[in-house]
Coordinates of C-alpha atoms in Angstrom, one line a residue:
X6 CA 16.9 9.0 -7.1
X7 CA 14.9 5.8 -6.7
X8 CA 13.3 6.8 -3.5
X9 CA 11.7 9.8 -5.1
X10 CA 10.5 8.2 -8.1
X11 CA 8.6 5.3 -6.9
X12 CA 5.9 7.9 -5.3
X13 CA 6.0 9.7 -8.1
X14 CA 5.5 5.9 -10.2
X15 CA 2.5 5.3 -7.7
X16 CA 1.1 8.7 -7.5
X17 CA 0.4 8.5 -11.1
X18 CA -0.5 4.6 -11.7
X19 CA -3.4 5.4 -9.3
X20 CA -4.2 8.1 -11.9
X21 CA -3.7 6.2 -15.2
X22 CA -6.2 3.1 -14.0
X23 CA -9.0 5.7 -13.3
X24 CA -9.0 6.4 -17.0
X25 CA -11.5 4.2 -19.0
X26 CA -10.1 0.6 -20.5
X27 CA -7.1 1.6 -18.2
X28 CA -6.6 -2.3 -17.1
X29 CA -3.3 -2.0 -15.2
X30 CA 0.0 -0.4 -14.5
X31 CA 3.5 -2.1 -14.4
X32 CA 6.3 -0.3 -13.3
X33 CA 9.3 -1.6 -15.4
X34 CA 12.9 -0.4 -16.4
X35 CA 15.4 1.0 -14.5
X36 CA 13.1 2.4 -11.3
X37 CA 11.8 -1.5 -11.4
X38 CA 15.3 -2.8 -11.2
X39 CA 16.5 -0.2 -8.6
X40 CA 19.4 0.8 -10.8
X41 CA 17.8 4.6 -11.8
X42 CA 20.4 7.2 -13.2
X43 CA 19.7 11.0 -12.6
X44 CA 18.7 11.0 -15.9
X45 CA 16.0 8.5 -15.9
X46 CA 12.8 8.3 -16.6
X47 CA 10.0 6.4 -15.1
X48 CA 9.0 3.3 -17.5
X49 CA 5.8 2.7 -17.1
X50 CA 3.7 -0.5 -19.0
X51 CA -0.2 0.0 -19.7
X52 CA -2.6 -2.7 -20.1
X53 CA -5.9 -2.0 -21.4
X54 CA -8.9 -3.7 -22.1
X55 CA -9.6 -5.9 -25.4
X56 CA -10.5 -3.9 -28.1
X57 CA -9.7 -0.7 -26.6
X58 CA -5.9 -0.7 -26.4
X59 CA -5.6 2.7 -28.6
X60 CA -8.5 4.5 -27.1
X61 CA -6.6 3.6 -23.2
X62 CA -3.1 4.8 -24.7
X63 CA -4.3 7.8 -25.9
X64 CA -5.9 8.6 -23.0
X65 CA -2.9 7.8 -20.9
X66 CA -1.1 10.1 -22.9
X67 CA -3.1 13.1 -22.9
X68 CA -3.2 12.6 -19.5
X69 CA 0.6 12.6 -18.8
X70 CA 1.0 15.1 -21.2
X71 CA -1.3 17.5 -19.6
X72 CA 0.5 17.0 -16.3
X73 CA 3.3 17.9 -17.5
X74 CA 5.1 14.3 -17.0
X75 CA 5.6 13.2 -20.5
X76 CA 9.5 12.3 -20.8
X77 CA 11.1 13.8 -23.9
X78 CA 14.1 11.9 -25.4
X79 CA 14.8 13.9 -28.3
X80 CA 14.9 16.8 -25.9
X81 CA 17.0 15.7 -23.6
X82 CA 13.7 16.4 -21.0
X83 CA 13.7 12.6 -19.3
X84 CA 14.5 12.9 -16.0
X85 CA 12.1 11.8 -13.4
X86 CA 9.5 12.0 -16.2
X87 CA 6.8 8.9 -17.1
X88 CA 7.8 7.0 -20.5
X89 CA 5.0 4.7 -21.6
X90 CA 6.9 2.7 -23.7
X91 CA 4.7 -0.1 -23.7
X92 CA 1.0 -1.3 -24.2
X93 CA -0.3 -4.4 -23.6
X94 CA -3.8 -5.4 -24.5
X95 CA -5.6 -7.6 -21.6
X96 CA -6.2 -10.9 -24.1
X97 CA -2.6 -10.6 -25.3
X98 CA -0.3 -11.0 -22.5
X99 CA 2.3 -13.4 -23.4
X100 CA 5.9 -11.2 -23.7
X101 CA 6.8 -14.1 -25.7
X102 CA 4.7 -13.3 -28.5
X103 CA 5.2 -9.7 -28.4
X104 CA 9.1 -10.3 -29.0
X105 CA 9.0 -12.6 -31.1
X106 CA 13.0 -13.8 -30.4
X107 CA 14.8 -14.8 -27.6
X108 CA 16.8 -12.9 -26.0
X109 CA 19.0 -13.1 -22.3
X110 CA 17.6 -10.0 -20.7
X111 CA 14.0 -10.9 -21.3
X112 CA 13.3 -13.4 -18.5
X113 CA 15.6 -10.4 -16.4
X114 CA 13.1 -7.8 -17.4
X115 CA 9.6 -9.8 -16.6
X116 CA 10.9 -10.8 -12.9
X117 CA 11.6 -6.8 -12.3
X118 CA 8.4 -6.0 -13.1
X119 CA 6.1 -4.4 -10.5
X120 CA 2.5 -4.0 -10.5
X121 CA 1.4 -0.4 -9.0
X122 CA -2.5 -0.2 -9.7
X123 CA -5.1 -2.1 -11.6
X124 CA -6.8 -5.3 -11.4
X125 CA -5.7 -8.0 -9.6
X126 CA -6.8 -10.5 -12.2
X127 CA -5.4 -9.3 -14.8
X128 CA -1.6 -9.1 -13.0
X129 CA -2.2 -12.7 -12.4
X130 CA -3.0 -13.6 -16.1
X131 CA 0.0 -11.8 -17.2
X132 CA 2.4 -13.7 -14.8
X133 CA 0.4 -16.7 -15.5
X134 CA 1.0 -16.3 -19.3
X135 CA 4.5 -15.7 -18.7
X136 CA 5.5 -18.1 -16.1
X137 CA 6.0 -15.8 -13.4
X138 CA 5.2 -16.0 -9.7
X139 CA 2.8 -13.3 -8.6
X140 CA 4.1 -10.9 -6.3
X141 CA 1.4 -9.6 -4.6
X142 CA -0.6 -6.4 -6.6
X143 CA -1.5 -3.3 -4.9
X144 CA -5.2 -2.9 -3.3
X145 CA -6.2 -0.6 -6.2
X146 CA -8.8 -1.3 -8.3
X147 CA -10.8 0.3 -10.3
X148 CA -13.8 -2.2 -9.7
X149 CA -16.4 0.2 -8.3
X150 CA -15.0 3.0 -10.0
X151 CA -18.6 5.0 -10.5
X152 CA -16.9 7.2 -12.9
X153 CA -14.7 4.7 -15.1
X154 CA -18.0 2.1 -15.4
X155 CA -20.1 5.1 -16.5
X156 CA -17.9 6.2 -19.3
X157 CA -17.2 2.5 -20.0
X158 CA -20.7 2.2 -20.5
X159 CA -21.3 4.7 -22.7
X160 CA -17.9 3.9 -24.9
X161 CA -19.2 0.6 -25.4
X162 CA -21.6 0.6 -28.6
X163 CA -21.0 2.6 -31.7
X164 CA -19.1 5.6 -30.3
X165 CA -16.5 4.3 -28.7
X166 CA -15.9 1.6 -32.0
X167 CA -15.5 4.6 -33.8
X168 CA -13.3 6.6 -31.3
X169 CA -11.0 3.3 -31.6
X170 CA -11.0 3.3 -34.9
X171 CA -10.2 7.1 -35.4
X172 CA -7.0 6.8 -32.6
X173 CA -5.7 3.9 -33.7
X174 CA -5.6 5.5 -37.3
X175 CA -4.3 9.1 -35.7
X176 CA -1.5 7.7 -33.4
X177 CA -0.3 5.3 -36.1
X178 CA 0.0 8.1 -38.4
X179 CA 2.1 9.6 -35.8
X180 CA 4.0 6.8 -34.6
X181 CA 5.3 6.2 -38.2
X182 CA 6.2 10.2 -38.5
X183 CA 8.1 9.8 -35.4
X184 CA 9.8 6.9 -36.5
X185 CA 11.0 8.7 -39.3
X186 CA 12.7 11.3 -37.8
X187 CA 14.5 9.4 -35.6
X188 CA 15.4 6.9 -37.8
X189 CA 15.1 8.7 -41.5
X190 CA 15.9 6.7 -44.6
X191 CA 20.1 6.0 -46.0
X192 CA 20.9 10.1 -47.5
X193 CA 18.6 12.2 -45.8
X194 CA 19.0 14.5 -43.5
X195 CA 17.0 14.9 -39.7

């Protein structure tokens, strides 16, 4: 049902941008569109911060894995839950770019989009990089966040490079073995 999963979409966009190099959250999919089946999930499009895109998805992960929110597809376990299909870094924007053909439903899917938390300016690049008019964003932001500037902070030099660097080679590795079982080479089995 749409009317239960938009509070649930908002409940946990206010969560996500609290996390550091969290940038913004975009509702999009079916919940976006209004056209949610009961077996659903919640699509849910992170940007985070230059040169921190894999640190802010794993985070966002762990987060809605812990939770108990991740949506399973392979398990049939989808309903209601949050799918991050998505990530967006915020100097690359452009959708354009990021799909590389044209397609019909494109233009579709970037006017359902709806911002649920993050920073204002960065809503209004992304619309701006993709022709779009700016519906208005939510009043959450995580400017003045004591918390997320702290950790920010301390991320910034050496360590966090290296945290970067260490998820970005991690989640890759298991991007690729995921890929693989659901889409396993001509002959072999699942």
């Amino acid at each position: 049902n749409i009317m239960q999963r938009l509070p649930k979409a908002h409940s946990i966009a206010k969560l996500l941008v609290h996390l550091p190099y969290v940038r913004l959250v975009i509702l999009s999919g079916p919940t976006a569109n209004g056209e949610s089946g009961a077996q659903s999930d919640i699509d849910l499009l992170i940007v985070g911060a230059k040169n921190h895109l894999w640190t802010a998805r794993y985070l966002c992960v762990f987060l809605i894995t812990i939770l108990g929110q991740k949506s399973y597809p392979l398990k049939k376990k989808t309903a209601g839950r949050i799918c991050l299909p998505l990530y967006l870094s915020e100097d690359f924007l452009e959708m354009r770019r990021v799909w590389r053909r044209s397609a019909p439903w494109q233009r579709q899917w970037l006017q359902s989009l709806k911002p649920l938390a993050g920073e204002p300016a960065v809503w209004q690049k992304f619309c701006q990089e993709n022709r779009l008019s700016a519906p208005p964003i939510s009043q959450i932001s995580p400017i003045g966040l004591i918390g997320k500037e702290i950790s920010e902070f301390v991320l910034a030099f050496y360590l966090g490079w290296l945290l970067e660097k260490v998820l970005r080679w991690w989640q890759r590795r298991r991007l690729e073995r995921y890929r693989q079982r659901v889409n396993p080479p001509a002959g072999e089995m699942r």
